[in-house]
């Protein structure tokens, strides 16, 4: 016996189907309309579009001002200066768990069923940001899947004591090890990469690196990251966020790096920033690189913008990339669903029989329209349970 | 006796006030909390933000697919090719009045109280687009102010017969004369500008020109437009949309043109396109140029994007311009309110005693938050009447 039958659902590909959910999983998808599926409850979706749960693969739950007062943005002259200002400001903010919870709730309302967050680890705050995030994760454990990256926002070499804290974070609940501009921030590419890949190897966890470094330096770092991923057999478990160098340099210089990233299974995350060059999505995908989109900073000291809505992020990536055709809008959608799930190593993702029933229902004719119109989410279901409605 | 009292309103500047509305106008704004204002009806806004009605100063009511089925975007290799494809596609669309009405309703729901639309005029469709727009304008005359530009989308020199149609359009209800890339489309800068400024002079109407031409050519055209505006005494009544040349060329070459535009009172409209250089907002404002933002193409053959939401447009302009501080977000807001009203020659615009009571109520602490969060519009009031609610 199924628990729930969704009738008259429109699938992303446009077909009408009946979807059966049993326990936490998708038990059947009937495109014929003739299978006698039944369940203890039914919903007539009247042609509404059913999408897989959205995946926000790079955010910062501990940084957001959501759940707190308004904090006016104060620009900085460099990343180093901004990180210092952010450490100063922290004591004036509401507790991490409170702010993280506000952001998580908004993400759930918008249809995100899986997210990966970074947690700032530094000698001043120790593991307090991680603790706040883990508490919030526990609170919403039945509504959303959360991966946590131990992130050295203040550097590793530049902030003595951080290495041991990262090591401890990985014993205390962090799922991955992060990194930050080995050249631009820590001024020691080998030292930084040796530290984080060493921790990854020792704890058997994935790596997720913030790389703002542009130009030749950034390309060289990407090459080294790819080489280290291969050397440690970590293909498919390494992600680089921003990777601006892929967008600032001409394709003839980017192409060999793209090839290295593709064969090393290193995924690239972009937010499609508004006023900065970013990785060329279509060219990288054509080269075999797994590119995905994420919201990153949401109303925090780094950015006053952000809605924690992956459909809005897809729209922004499409807008910034010059995507206009249905096929291109489908690519934008892929960046916040399948590609993101692949980057995060999610098993059994997507609308297929046997997979967890993580799905979003909204009024749109197809994926392209969902991306441009971003309609309210009628239902958000995670592991077979409706976790948000009419959001 | 006032008709309506809005209590506990937060003004854009942050002060709490009581606003009295009598007839179509703002009768009083009491910031002291002590004036004994009363009226036949009252609304307690509980601290909600009250903004002036939003102004969308450049859209295309006749082009939208809203109110019609989904039409997949088909890219073109040039503007000339796209215009030809658009003329071909027109017969397959729902009637202009139907689509224009759908777009107008969405704009009203989002808080737009004044808009300016272009109406395609060409020898194939004659004045039919104008007629459809005028019918829709009449239908919503009590809910929104609409200015109509007679727009030669297929050129004037390139499309013989258009000049006479433009002349007729101005006798039949169009409020302004439009123009299109005198060099890039009509390949006759003097001929094109002579035609439209001649019509403007003869009919005593303003001018609103689409100028995609980039580089030296575009800068030279802007200079000539400024000169013609001064020669005809049309300061403050000429607007140029896109003006990409201001964004593609270095500031040292743009500066003298900016000076000419400023002293000729020529306004510049930008949408902040996603993947194309556009005019530098802050530099132009500092040079005295009246820059404003507008939505332009909304779900039509030119762009699959668009929500007819001026707060979203302000967010996009801010995102693309690298605006992050409260002061910069205030500038983004100005582009879709005061600056746009100035470009459109609207008298008595804004939250001041004696002005028409056109206002928007929403839940935000101040203008900066309204721009980044774009919350639902609790009330939209136009000329003292609530025209949309909980949109």
XYZ file of C-alpha atoms in Angstrom:
782
model
C 0.000 0.000 0.000
C 1.328 3.429 -0.951
C 1.175 6.325 1.482
C 0.438 9.058 -1.029
C -0.586 9.268 -4.671
C 0.118 12.442 -6.647
C -2.254 12.499 -9.603
C -2.049 14.717 -12.687
C 1.547 15.688 -12.072
C 3.539 17.255 -14.902
C 7.067 15.853 -14.960
C 10.070 18.075 -15.812
C 10.108 16.562 -19.302
C 6.481 17.623 -19.838
C 4.692 14.259 -19.549
C 1.691 13.841 -17.275
C 2.134 11.152 -14.647
C 0.850 9.628 -11.458
C 3.484 9.413 -8.731
C 3.191 6.944 -5.869
C 5.080 7.441 -2.624
C 5.602 4.664 -0.096
C 7.503 5.298 3.098
C 10.251 7.772 2.325
C 10.586 6.796 -1.308
C 9.129 7.114 -4.780
C 7.382 3.781 -5.311
C 6.079 4.308 -8.836
C 5.903 6.842 -11.646
C 3.132 5.916 -14.051
C 3.187 7.827 -17.312
C 0.466 5.733 -18.945
C -2.413 6.847 -16.750
C -3.612 3.251 -16.783
C -1.813 1.652 -13.849
C -4.160 1.061 -10.938
C -1.974 2.776 -8.333
C -3.691 3.596 -5.082
C -2.696 4.835 -1.674
C -4.018 5.880 1.677
C -4.016 9.531 0.597
C -4.248 11.316 -2.735
C -3.470 14.765 -4.070
C -4.738 15.963 -7.432
C -2.012 18.292 -8.684
C -4.133 19.443 -11.667
C -1.162 19.571 -13.971
C 1.242 21.298 -11.596
C 4.925 20.729 -12.275
C 6.803 18.283 -10.043
C 10.515 18.912 -9.708
C 13.177 17.085 -7.732
C 14.081 18.771 -4.437
C 16.437 21.690 -5.076
C 20.071 21.472 -3.994
C 21.905 24.482 -2.560
C 25.465 23.213 -2.516
C 27.314 26.189 -1.048
C 25.939 28.492 1.623
C 27.078 29.999 4.930
C 24.517 29.339 7.651
C 26.693 30.965 10.323
C 27.088 34.281 8.502
C 23.520 35.276 7.621
C 21.749 38.239 9.217
C 18.382 36.560 8.656
C 16.796 35.964 12.043
C 18.603 39.072 13.293
C 18.302 42.837 12.766
C 19.405 44.664 9.630
C 23.163 45.172 9.431
C 24.200 47.706 6.813
C 26.815 46.465 4.390
C 30.306 47.843 4.948
C 32.565 47.369 1.942
C 36.191 46.323 2.401
C 39.250 46.870 0.277
C 40.300 43.201 0.246
C 39.178 39.740 1.287
C 41.728 39.754 4.112
C 40.358 43.064 5.420
C 36.792 41.824 5.111
C 37.499 38.638 7.036
C 39.035 40.707 9.845
C 36.003 43.025 9.910
C 33.683 40.020 9.947
C 35.457 38.512 12.968
C 35.053 41.865 14.761
C 31.355 42.094 13.973
C 30.478 38.590 15.102
C 29.926 39.423 18.763
C 27.175 41.866 17.780
C 25.089 39.223 16.011
C 22.311 36.970 17.281
C 23.417 33.393 18.117
C 24.458 31.202 15.179
C 21.731 28.635 15.784
C 19.034 31.320 15.645
C 20.277 32.848 12.395
C 21.068 29.488 10.797
C 17.562 28.316 11.653
C 15.980 31.352 9.990
C 17.952 30.670 6.826
C 17.219 26.935 6.874
C 13.496 27.623 7.206
C 13.581 29.953 4.253
C 15.505 27.411 2.175
C 12.977 24.687 3.003
C 10.074 26.985 2.116
C 11.723 27.608 -1.244
C 12.071 23.914 -2.022
C 15.652 23.162 -1.032
C 15.856 19.619 0.315
C 19.655 19.279 0.397
C 22.228 21.902 1.250
C 25.907 22.167 2.017
C 27.044 24.882 4.387
C 30.449 26.125 5.389
C 31.215 26.782 9.076
C 33.913 29.340 9.905
C 36.675 27.788 11.988
C 39.320 30.130 13.397
C 41.326 30.546 16.615
C 39.064 33.344 17.896
C 35.722 31.584 17.551
C 37.046 28.039 17.820
C 34.291 25.568 16.981
C 31.420 27.801 18.093
C 30.118 28.401 14.561
C 30.216 24.676 13.866
C 28.374 23.992 17.118
C 25.617 26.459 16.235
C 25.224 24.958 12.783
C 25.156 21.393 14.112
C 22.448 22.387 16.600
C 20.368 23.909 13.789
C 20.977 20.849 11.612
C 19.689 18.611 14.379
C 16.599 20.790 14.761
C 15.685 20.415 11.078
C 16.954 16.864 10.586
C 13.548 15.632 9.453
C 13.074 18.445 6.931
C 16.377 18.908 5.110
C 19.707 17.178 4.505
C 22.673 19.335 5.542
C 26.364 18.747 4.852
C 28.842 20.842 6.858
C 32.270 21.968 5.692
C 34.921 22.947 8.268
C 35.989 26.204 6.630
C 39.209 28.078 7.505
C 37.802 31.542 6.681
C 40.791 33.197 8.362
C 43.322 30.960 6.632
C 45.387 28.086 7.994
C 48.979 29.245 7.656
C 47.910 32.840 8.386
C 46.026 31.794 11.528
C 48.142 29.456 13.653
C 46.047 27.014 15.644
C 43.474 26.637 12.880
C 44.858 23.332 11.632
C 44.210 21.615 14.947
C 40.742 23.145 15.135
C 39.911 21.832 11.657
C 41.129 18.414 12.745
C 38.877 18.618 15.797
C 35.930 19.888 13.718
C 36.161 16.785 11.541
C 35.946 14.635 14.666
C 32.990 16.683 15.973
C 30.495 16.458 13.123
C 31.879 18.367 10.133
C 31.506 16.297 6.962
C 34.121 17.907 4.735
C 37.268 19.978 4.936
C 37.260 23.444 3.383
C 39.996 25.690 2.053
C 40.553 29.327 1.097
C 42.749 30.962 -1.534
C 45.996 29.077 -0.866
C 47.917 31.827 -2.681
C 45.839 34.959 -2.159
C 45.044 34.451 1.502
C 47.617 32.068 2.979
C 50.416 32.940 0.564
C 51.536 29.295 0.674
C 49.901 27.145 -1.978
C 51.692 23.915 -1.086
C 51.352 24.407 2.652
C 47.628 25.134 2.432
C 46.789 22.324 0.020
C 49.002 19.864 1.900
C 47.119 20.688 5.097
C 43.608 20.272 3.761
C 44.216 17.278 1.511
C 46.108 15.677 4.386
C 43.116 16.166 6.680
C 40.778 14.904 3.953
C 42.848 11.773 3.509
C 43.181 11.103 7.219
C 39.470 11.614 7.963
C 38.234 10.128 4.665
C 36.198 13.231 3.859
C 35.687 15.356 0.758
C 37.263 18.746 0.063
C 35.458 22.018 -0.747
C 37.710 25.008 -1.459
C 36.882 28.718 -1.827
C 39.095 29.991 -4.642
C 38.786 33.681 -5.501
C 42.352 33.867 -6.819
C 42.132 35.002 -10.448
C 44.519 34.932 -13.395
C 47.517 32.628 -13.752
C 47.738 32.055 -10.025
C 44.175 30.782 -9.841
C 44.578 28.540 -12.880
C 47.756 27.038 -11.427
C 45.979 26.352 -8.134
C 43.113 24.629 -9.942
C 45.633 22.463 -11.752
C 47.270 21.511 -8.464
C 43.932 20.782 -6.825
C 43.064 18.459 -9.714
C 46.418 16.711 -9.392
C 46.024 16.216 -5.655
C 42.490 14.866 -6.137
C 43.828 12.244 -8.538
C 46.850 11.425 -6.377
C 44.625 10.664 -3.385
C 41.969 8.844 -5.409
C 39.450 11.546 -4.482
C 37.799 11.864 -7.903
C 34.223 13.103 -7.480
C 34.829 14.289 -3.922
C 36.530 17.629 -4.501
C 34.711 20.896 -5.162
C 36.007 24.392 -5.846
C 33.787 27.411 -5.285
C 33.969 30.631 -7.362
C 37.075 29.656 -9.380
C 37.086 33.149 -10.874
C 40.248 32.348 -12.834
C 38.139 30.194 -15.160
C 36.163 33.329 -16.031
C 38.867 35.982 -16.071
C 41.237 34.162 -18.435
C 40.768 33.450 -22.156
C 39.472 29.993 -23.045
C 42.714 28.849 -24.692
C 44.354 29.129 -21.257
C 41.338 27.770 -19.409
C 40.844 24.717 -21.644
C 43.765 22.604 -20.341
C 42.737 23.350 -16.758
C 39.150 22.399 -17.572
C 40.417 19.109 -18.957
C 42.338 18.456 -15.742
C 39.292 19.300 -13.599
C 37.066 17.057 -15.702
C 39.334 14.051 -15.523
C 39.946 14.571 -11.798
C 36.187 14.815 -11.164
C 36.549 18.231 -9.513
C 33.238 20.125 -9.461
C 33.031 23.909 -9.873
C 30.473 26.060 -8.021
C 29.364 29.461 -9.279
C 26.851 31.990 -7.990
C 27.079 34.015 -11.212
C 28.135 37.157 -9.348
C 26.565 40.376 -10.586
C 29.599 42.473 -11.385
C 32.537 40.077 -11.622
C 33.682 37.587 -14.268
C 32.742 34.000 -13.444
C 33.283 30.544 -14.977
C 31.771 30.043 -18.454
C 29.088 27.474 -17.716
C 28.423 26.027 -21.173
C 32.072 25.805 -22.222
C 33.030 24.041 -18.992
C 30.123 21.611 -19.263
C 31.101 20.867 -22.862
C 34.610 20.140 -21.573
C 33.150 17.625 -19.135
C 33.434 19.697 -15.954
C 30.612 19.316 -13.433
C 29.528 22.937 -12.861
C 26.824 23.692 -10.330
C 25.117 26.789 -8.934
C 24.554 27.786 -5.314
C 23.403 30.795 -3.304
C 26.538 31.317 -1.197
C 26.201 34.476 0.911
C 22.614 35.293 1.821
C 22.074 38.678 3.527
C 25.375 38.653 5.348
C 28.480 40.788 5.629
C 29.616 39.616 2.184
C 26.386 40.357 0.352
C 23.171 42.205 1.196
C 21.333 40.131 -1.429
C 19.910 36.637 -1.367
C 16.625 34.828 -0.979
C 17.791 31.252 -0.342
C 15.771 30.391 -3.436
C 17.554 28.091 -5.860
C 15.087 28.925 -8.648
C 16.095 32.569 -8.271
C 19.761 31.544 -8.360
C 19.135 29.578 -11.571
C 17.457 32.671 -13.036
C 20.456 34.810 -12.080
C 22.925 32.329 -13.571
C 20.847 32.264 -16.760
C 20.547 36.066 -16.808
C 24.282 36.524 -16.318
C 25.217 33.782 -18.779
C 22.985 35.073 -21.574
C 20.834 31.928 -21.471
C 17.530 32.464 -23.280
C 16.455 29.267 -25.069
C 14.490 26.528 -23.334
C 17.538 24.252 -23.606
C 19.721 26.856 -21.900
C 17.147 27.444 -19.162
C 17.116 23.657 -18.676
C 20.884 23.864 -18.151
C 20.383 26.553 -15.502
C 17.931 24.214 -13.779
C 20.371 21.324 -13.961
C 22.972 23.438 -12.130
C 20.826 23.574 -8.987
C 19.545 20.007 -9.140
C 21.399 17.131 -10.831
C 24.799 18.800 -11.164
C 24.686 20.044 -7.574
C 23.641 16.614 -6.289
C 26.543 15.063 -8.197
C 28.985 17.570 -6.677
C 27.677 16.772 -3.209
C 27.915 13.034 -3.780
C 24.200 12.474 -3.185
C 23.154 8.905 -3.964
C 19.711 8.255 -5.403
C 18.903 11.834 -6.321
C 16.062 12.749 -8.650
C 12.583 11.754 -9.727
C 13.061 8.025 -10.190
C 11.536 4.954 -8.620
C 13.408 3.901 -5.512
C 14.859 7.324 -4.777
C 13.935 9.323 -1.682
C 10.721 11.265 -2.310
C 12.262 14.750 -2.252
C 10.199 16.937 -4.528
C 8.782 20.380 -5.190
C 5.363 21.141 -6.677
C 4.643 24.474 -8.343
C 2.542 26.066 -11.064
C 4.589 26.143 -14.252
C 4.279 24.436 -17.607
C 7.850 23.156 -17.659
C 11.327 23.657 -16.288
C 12.106 26.704 -18.441
C 9.060 28.521 -17.109
C 9.864 27.503 -13.526
C 13.298 29.125 -13.872
C 12.076 32.428 -15.294
C 8.868 32.711 -13.217
C 9.978 31.161 -9.899
C 6.386 30.622 -8.773
C 5.497 29.966 -5.118
C 6.159 26.393 -4.015
C 2.793 24.706 -3.506
C 4.345 21.714 -1.782
C 7.838 20.819 -0.703
C 8.268 17.156 0.162
C 11.321 15.607 1.753
C 11.644 11.857 2.284
C 7.935 11.475 1.623
C 6.810 14.107 4.130
C 5.384 17.514 3.185
C 7.715 19.978 4.923
C 6.419 23.240 3.439
C 3.265 24.376 1.714
C 2.166 27.508 -0.184
C 5.493 29.196 0.507
C -12.726 65.374 6.298
C -10.097 62.907 5.077
C -11.094 59.726 3.295
C -8.406 57.481 4.721
C -5.845 57.651 7.504
C -2.780 55.406 7.380
C -1.447 55.095 10.919
C 1.958 53.770 11.995
C 3.459 54.055 8.550
C 7.233 53.916 8.175
C 8.400 56.487 5.629
C 11.275 55.713 3.216
C 13.576 57.806 5.414
C 12.724 55.643 8.431
C 10.449 57.993 10.400
C 7.073 56.827 11.671
C 4.173 58.911 10.410
C 0.443 59.195 10.005
C -0.633 59.806 6.410
C -3.986 61.374 5.569
C -5.567 60.950 2.154
C -8.378 63.161 0.903
C -9.868 62.630 -2.520
C -7.076 61.525 -4.822
C -4.331 63.267 -2.895
C -2.068 63.138 0.123
C -3.651 65.649 2.502
C -1.208 65.412 5.398
C 1.911 63.604 6.569
C 2.253 63.926 10.318
C 5.618 62.862 11.686
C 4.934 64.109 15.205
C 2.243 61.620 16.110
C 0.403 64.461 17.824
C -1.722 65.979 15.060
C -5.382 65.096 15.485
C -5.878 63.795 11.932
C -8.996 61.761 11.386
C -10.856 60.312 8.456
C -13.806 58.210 7.484
C -11.606 55.096 7.334
C -8.365 54.062 9.001
C -5.676 51.472 8.409
C -3.101 50.601 11.046
C 0.016 49.710 9.048
C 1.870 48.506 12.182
C 5.158 49.919 11.013
C 4.966 48.746 7.403
C 6.996 50.731 4.906
C 5.168 53.184 2.651
C 6.839 53.896 -0.672
C 5.797 56.124 -3.551
C 4.154 54.255 -6.433
C 6.813 52.575 -8.573
C 7.528 53.876 -12.078
C 8.303 51.511 -14.959
C 9.446 53.954 -17.613
C 10.181 51.621 -20.520
C 8.224 48.486 -21.340
C 6.607 46.863 -24.390
C 2.980 45.989 -23.668
C 2.411 44.762 -27.236
C 5.266 42.253 -27.228
C 4.702 40.230 -24.045
C 3.670 36.567 -24.090
C 1.975 36.988 -20.714
C -1.720 36.275 -21.168
C -0.776 33.856 -23.949
C 0.882 30.428 -24.170
C 4.601 29.787 -23.713
C 6.672 30.726 -26.758
C 10.185 29.324 -26.661
C 12.900 31.886 -27.202
C 14.554 31.802 -30.617
C 17.864 33.666 -30.693
C 18.773 35.843 -33.667
C 22.101 36.889 -35.095
C 21.281 40.608 -35.186
C 18.667 43.142 -34.153
C 17.551 43.493 -37.782
C 17.060 39.721 -38.055
C 15.229 39.608 -34.745
C 12.831 42.379 -35.735
C 12.016 40.489 -38.944
C 11.411 37.267 -36.987
C 9.227 39.142 -34.529
C 7.041 40.553 -37.311
C 6.620 37.009 -38.651
C 5.643 35.610 -35.269
C 3.044 38.249 -34.471
C 0.121 36.555 -36.202
C 0.537 33.526 -33.933
C 0.061 35.528 -30.733
C -3.061 36.306 -28.722
C -4.531 39.798 -29.344
C -2.470 42.764 -28.137
C -5.142 43.984 -25.737
C -5.298 40.590 -24.020
C -1.537 40.306 -23.555
C -1.096 43.965 -22.638
C -3.826 43.588 -20.019
C -2.105 40.590 -18.437
C 1.122 42.558 -18.166
C -0.608 45.680 -16.842
C -2.337 43.636 -14.143
C 0.944 42.142 -13.058
C 2.580 45.572 -12.965
C -0.236 46.970 -10.820
C -0.024 44.006 -8.440
C 3.691 44.710 -8.059
C 3.137 48.352 -7.163
C 3.703 50.139 -10.463
C 1.427 53.166 -10.649
C 2.983 54.838 -13.705
C 4.428 53.210 -16.792
C 5.592 54.154 -20.242
C 5.177 51.622 -23.025
C 6.374 51.525 -26.585
C 3.981 50.467 -29.364
C 5.481 48.951 -32.517
C 4.494 50.953 -35.591
C 5.422 49.498 -38.980
C 3.881 49.209 -42.463
C 2.829 45.578 -41.897
C 0.927 46.036 -38.644
C 0.033 49.686 -39.136
C -1.441 51.108 -35.945
C -2.863 47.805 -34.687
C -0.377 47.490 -31.816
C -1.111 51.049 -30.752
C -4.847 50.357 -30.910
C -4.507 47.283 -28.688
C -2.431 49.202 -26.176
C -4.835 52.152 -26.132
C -7.728 49.766 -25.495
C -5.863 48.198 -22.576
C -4.924 51.634 -21.258
C -8.566 52.652 -21.288
C -9.513 49.477 -19.434
C -7.078 50.215 -16.584
C -7.375 54.008 -16.624
C -8.473 54.127 -12.987
C -5.635 51.897 -11.792
C -2.477 53.039 -13.560
C -1.081 55.949 -15.583
C 0.221 54.850 -18.990
C 2.261 56.866 -21.485
C 2.532 55.454 -25.011
C 5.471 55.903 -27.386
C 4.947 55.466 -31.143
C 7.949 53.216 -31.768
C 9.404 52.510 -35.238
C 10.677 49.012 -34.342
C 11.296 48.259 -38.029
C 13.048 51.555 -38.668
C 11.849 54.654 -40.509
C 14.184 54.977 -43.478
C 14.403 51.166 -43.734
C 10.618 50.802 -43.713
C 9.018 53.287 -46.121
C 5.552 54.337 -45.023
C 6.476 54.300 -41.351
C 6.930 58.056 -41.113
C 3.321 58.724 -42.055
C 2.133 56.029 -39.664
C 4.097 57.627 -36.816
C 2.533 60.950 -37.695
C -0.895 59.340 -37.595
C -0.112 57.527 -34.333
C 0.634 60.867 -32.694
C -2.769 62.116 -33.794
C -4.441 58.919 -32.533
C -3.365 58.784 -28.898
C 0.388 58.147 -28.770
C 2.031 60.533 -26.302
C 5.622 60.467 -27.527
C 7.657 59.695 -30.608
C 10.164 56.845 -30.459
C 13.317 56.063 -32.385
C 15.665 53.145 -33.060
C 19.400 52.985 -33.724
C 19.668 55.751 -36.340
C 23.016 54.316 -37.461
C 22.774 50.600 -36.692
C 19.265 50.042 -37.969
C 18.381 52.848 -40.368
C 21.938 53.564 -41.478
C 21.039 57.259 -41.704
C 21.663 59.159 -38.499
C 20.589 62.564 -39.779
C 17.580 61.240 -41.655
C 16.311 59.270 -38.672
C 16.869 62.004 -36.092
C 15.465 64.675 -38.410
C 12.305 62.603 -38.822
C 11.623 61.961 -35.147
C 12.643 65.361 -33.800
C 10.594 66.932 -36.583
C 7.542 64.942 -35.525
C 8.225 65.785 -31.874
C 8.399 69.478 -32.666
C 5.302 69.464 -34.836
C 3.182 67.491 -32.346
C 4.744 69.055 -29.232
C 5.588 65.647 -27.769
C 8.635 64.153 -26.091
C 11.156 61.781 -27.681
C 12.170 58.316 -26.431
C 14.863 56.557 -28.475
C 16.128 52.949 -28.353
C 19.890 53.158 -28.856
C 21.783 49.868 -28.881
C 24.558 51.258 -31.081
C 27.804 50.874 -29.142
C 31.266 52.388 -29.440
C 32.103 55.651 -31.201
C 28.976 55.508 -33.310
C 26.724 55.327 -30.271
C 28.564 58.125 -28.475
C 28.300 60.359 -31.544
C 24.560 59.677 -31.776
C 24.089 60.563 -28.111
C 25.930 63.819 -28.718
C 23.671 64.619 -31.655
C 20.542 63.737 -29.704
C 21.648 66.111 -26.945
C 22.293 68.862 -29.488
C 18.894 68.416 -31.119
C 17.184 68.464 -27.721
C 18.793 71.817 -26.946
C 18.131 73.229 -30.418
C 14.411 72.502 -30.096
C 14.173 73.607 -26.465
C 13.240 70.049 -25.487
C 15.374 69.841 -22.338
C 13.841 67.324 -19.924
C 11.652 65.756 -22.614
C 14.118 63.452 -24.353
C 15.005 59.947 -23.177
C 17.418 57.374 -24.559
C 17.031 53.702 -23.683
C 19.977 51.255 -23.335
C 22.680 53.679 -24.549
C 25.169 50.804 -24.441
C 27.913 53.078 -25.764
C 28.049 54.737 -22.336
C 28.980 51.342 -20.891
C 31.222 49.921 -23.599
C 33.563 52.910 -23.851
C 36.113 54.146 -21.291
C 34.986 56.992 -19.048
C 37.382 59.542 -20.530
C 35.455 59.204 -23.813
C 32.081 58.960 -22.103
C 32.563 62.008 -19.858
C 32.079 64.728 -22.511
C 28.980 62.960 -23.806
C 27.646 62.689 -20.255
C 28.162 66.419 -19.859
C 26.194 67.066 -23.051
C 23.367 64.760 -21.926
C 23.237 66.413 -18.509
C 23.044 69.942 -19.839
C 20.488 68.940 -22.487
C 18.346 67.221 -19.844
C 18.409 63.915 -21.735
C 17.525 60.968 -19.459
C 19.133 57.543 -19.835
C 17.239 54.286 -19.216
C 18.980 51.039 -18.311
C 17.705 47.563 -17.495
C 21.149 46.445 -16.314
C 21.263 43.608 -18.842
C 22.710 40.350 -17.540
C 25.519 39.702 -19.981
C 26.185 42.996 -21.742
C 27.957 46.208 -20.707
C 25.560 48.975 -19.675
C 25.797 52.621 -18.585
C 27.741 53.228 -15.343
C 24.975 54.441 -13.053
C 26.943 56.209 -10.322
C 29.389 57.947 -12.658
C 26.572 59.250 -14.849
C 24.577 60.471 -11.853
C 27.676 62.209 -10.517
C 27.979 63.896 -13.922
C 24.423 65.164 -13.570
C 22.731 62.745 -15.973
C 19.250 61.565 -14.996
C 19.601 57.755 -15.164
C 16.574 55.575 -14.514
C 15.776 51.859 -14.526
C 12.952 50.017 -16.264
C 11.879 46.460 -17.046
C 11.807 46.695 -20.848
C 11.089 43.279 -22.376
C 8.994 41.047 -20.137
C 8.589 37.438 -21.310
C 8.623 38.281 -24.988
C 10.599 37.410 -28.092
C 13.484 39.587 -26.878
C 13.762 38.104 -23.401
C 12.266 35.089 -21.635
C 12.792 36.835 -18.280
C 10.828 39.483 -16.454
C 8.343 39.865 -13.644
C 7.071 43.412 -14.212
C 8.332 44.084 -10.700
C 10.286 47.311 -10.353
C 11.709 46.221 -6.988
C 13.196 43.188 -8.746
C 14.578 45.469 -11.464
C 16.172 47.678 -8.794
C 17.712 44.552 -7.252
C 19.096 43.503 -10.638
C 20.536 46.954 -11.322
C 22.140 46.898 -7.872
C 23.419 43.339 -8.368
C 24.914 44.177 -11.759
C 26.343 47.506 -10.614
C 28.042 46.090 -7.521
C 25.829 48.156 -5.201
C 25.974 46.833 -1.638
C 25.769 49.709 0.860
C 22.469 51.139 2.058
C 23.264 54.370 0.192
C 23.831 52.453 -3.041
C 20.640 50.431 -2.572
C 18.863 53.770 -2.055
C 20.240 54.842 -5.440
C 18.841 51.680 -7.033
C 15.468 52.570 -5.523
C 15.690 56.124 -6.820
C 16.166 54.769 -10.364
C 12.687 53.234 -10.365
C 10.930 56.044 -8.528
C 12.111 59.681 -8.518
C 14.548 59.455 -11.433
C 12.034 57.567 -13.560
C 9.271 60.050 -12.730
C 11.595 62.896 -13.720
C 12.387 61.201 -17.038
C 8.679 60.754 -17.720
C 7.904 64.361 -16.839
C 5.509 63.402 -14.050
C 4.376 66.431 -12.043
C 3.718 66.063 -8.330
C 5.376 62.694 -7.903
C 6.294 61.294 -4.507
C 5.210 61.161 -0.891
C 4.454 64.822 -0.269
C 1.371 66.757 0.727
C -0.672 67.768 -2.295
C 0.649 65.017 -4.566
C -1.570 62.248 -5.925
C -1.834 59.438 -3.361
C 0.080 56.816 -5.348
C 1.780 54.533 -2.866
C 2.910 51.028 -2.050
C 2.818 49.392 1.392
C 5.046 46.424 2.219
C 6.868 44.766 5.097
C 10.413 46.081 5.169
C 12.370 48.191 7.606
C 13.590 50.669 5.002
C 14.260 51.192 1.328
C 17.472 49.138 1.265
C 15.658 46.113 2.634
C 12.749 46.608 0.222
C 15.188 46.445 -2.703
C 16.979 43.278 -1.601
C 13.925 41.440 -0.200
C 11.193 42.588 -2.606
C 8.426 41.546 -0.209
C 4.817 41.098 -1.357
C 2.925 44.367 -1.782
C 0.358 44.579 1.013
C -1.411 47.512 -0.595
C -1.002 49.376 -3.838
C -2.833 52.692 -3.920
C -3.283 54.898 -6.958
C -4.915 58.320 -6.753
C -6.224 57.453 -3.303
C -7.821 54.142 -4.299
C -6.480 50.716 -3.312
C -5.926 48.968 -6.659
C -4.131 45.823 -5.446
C -3.777 44.004 -2.172
C -1.609 41.135 -0.861
C -0.024 40.659 -4.286
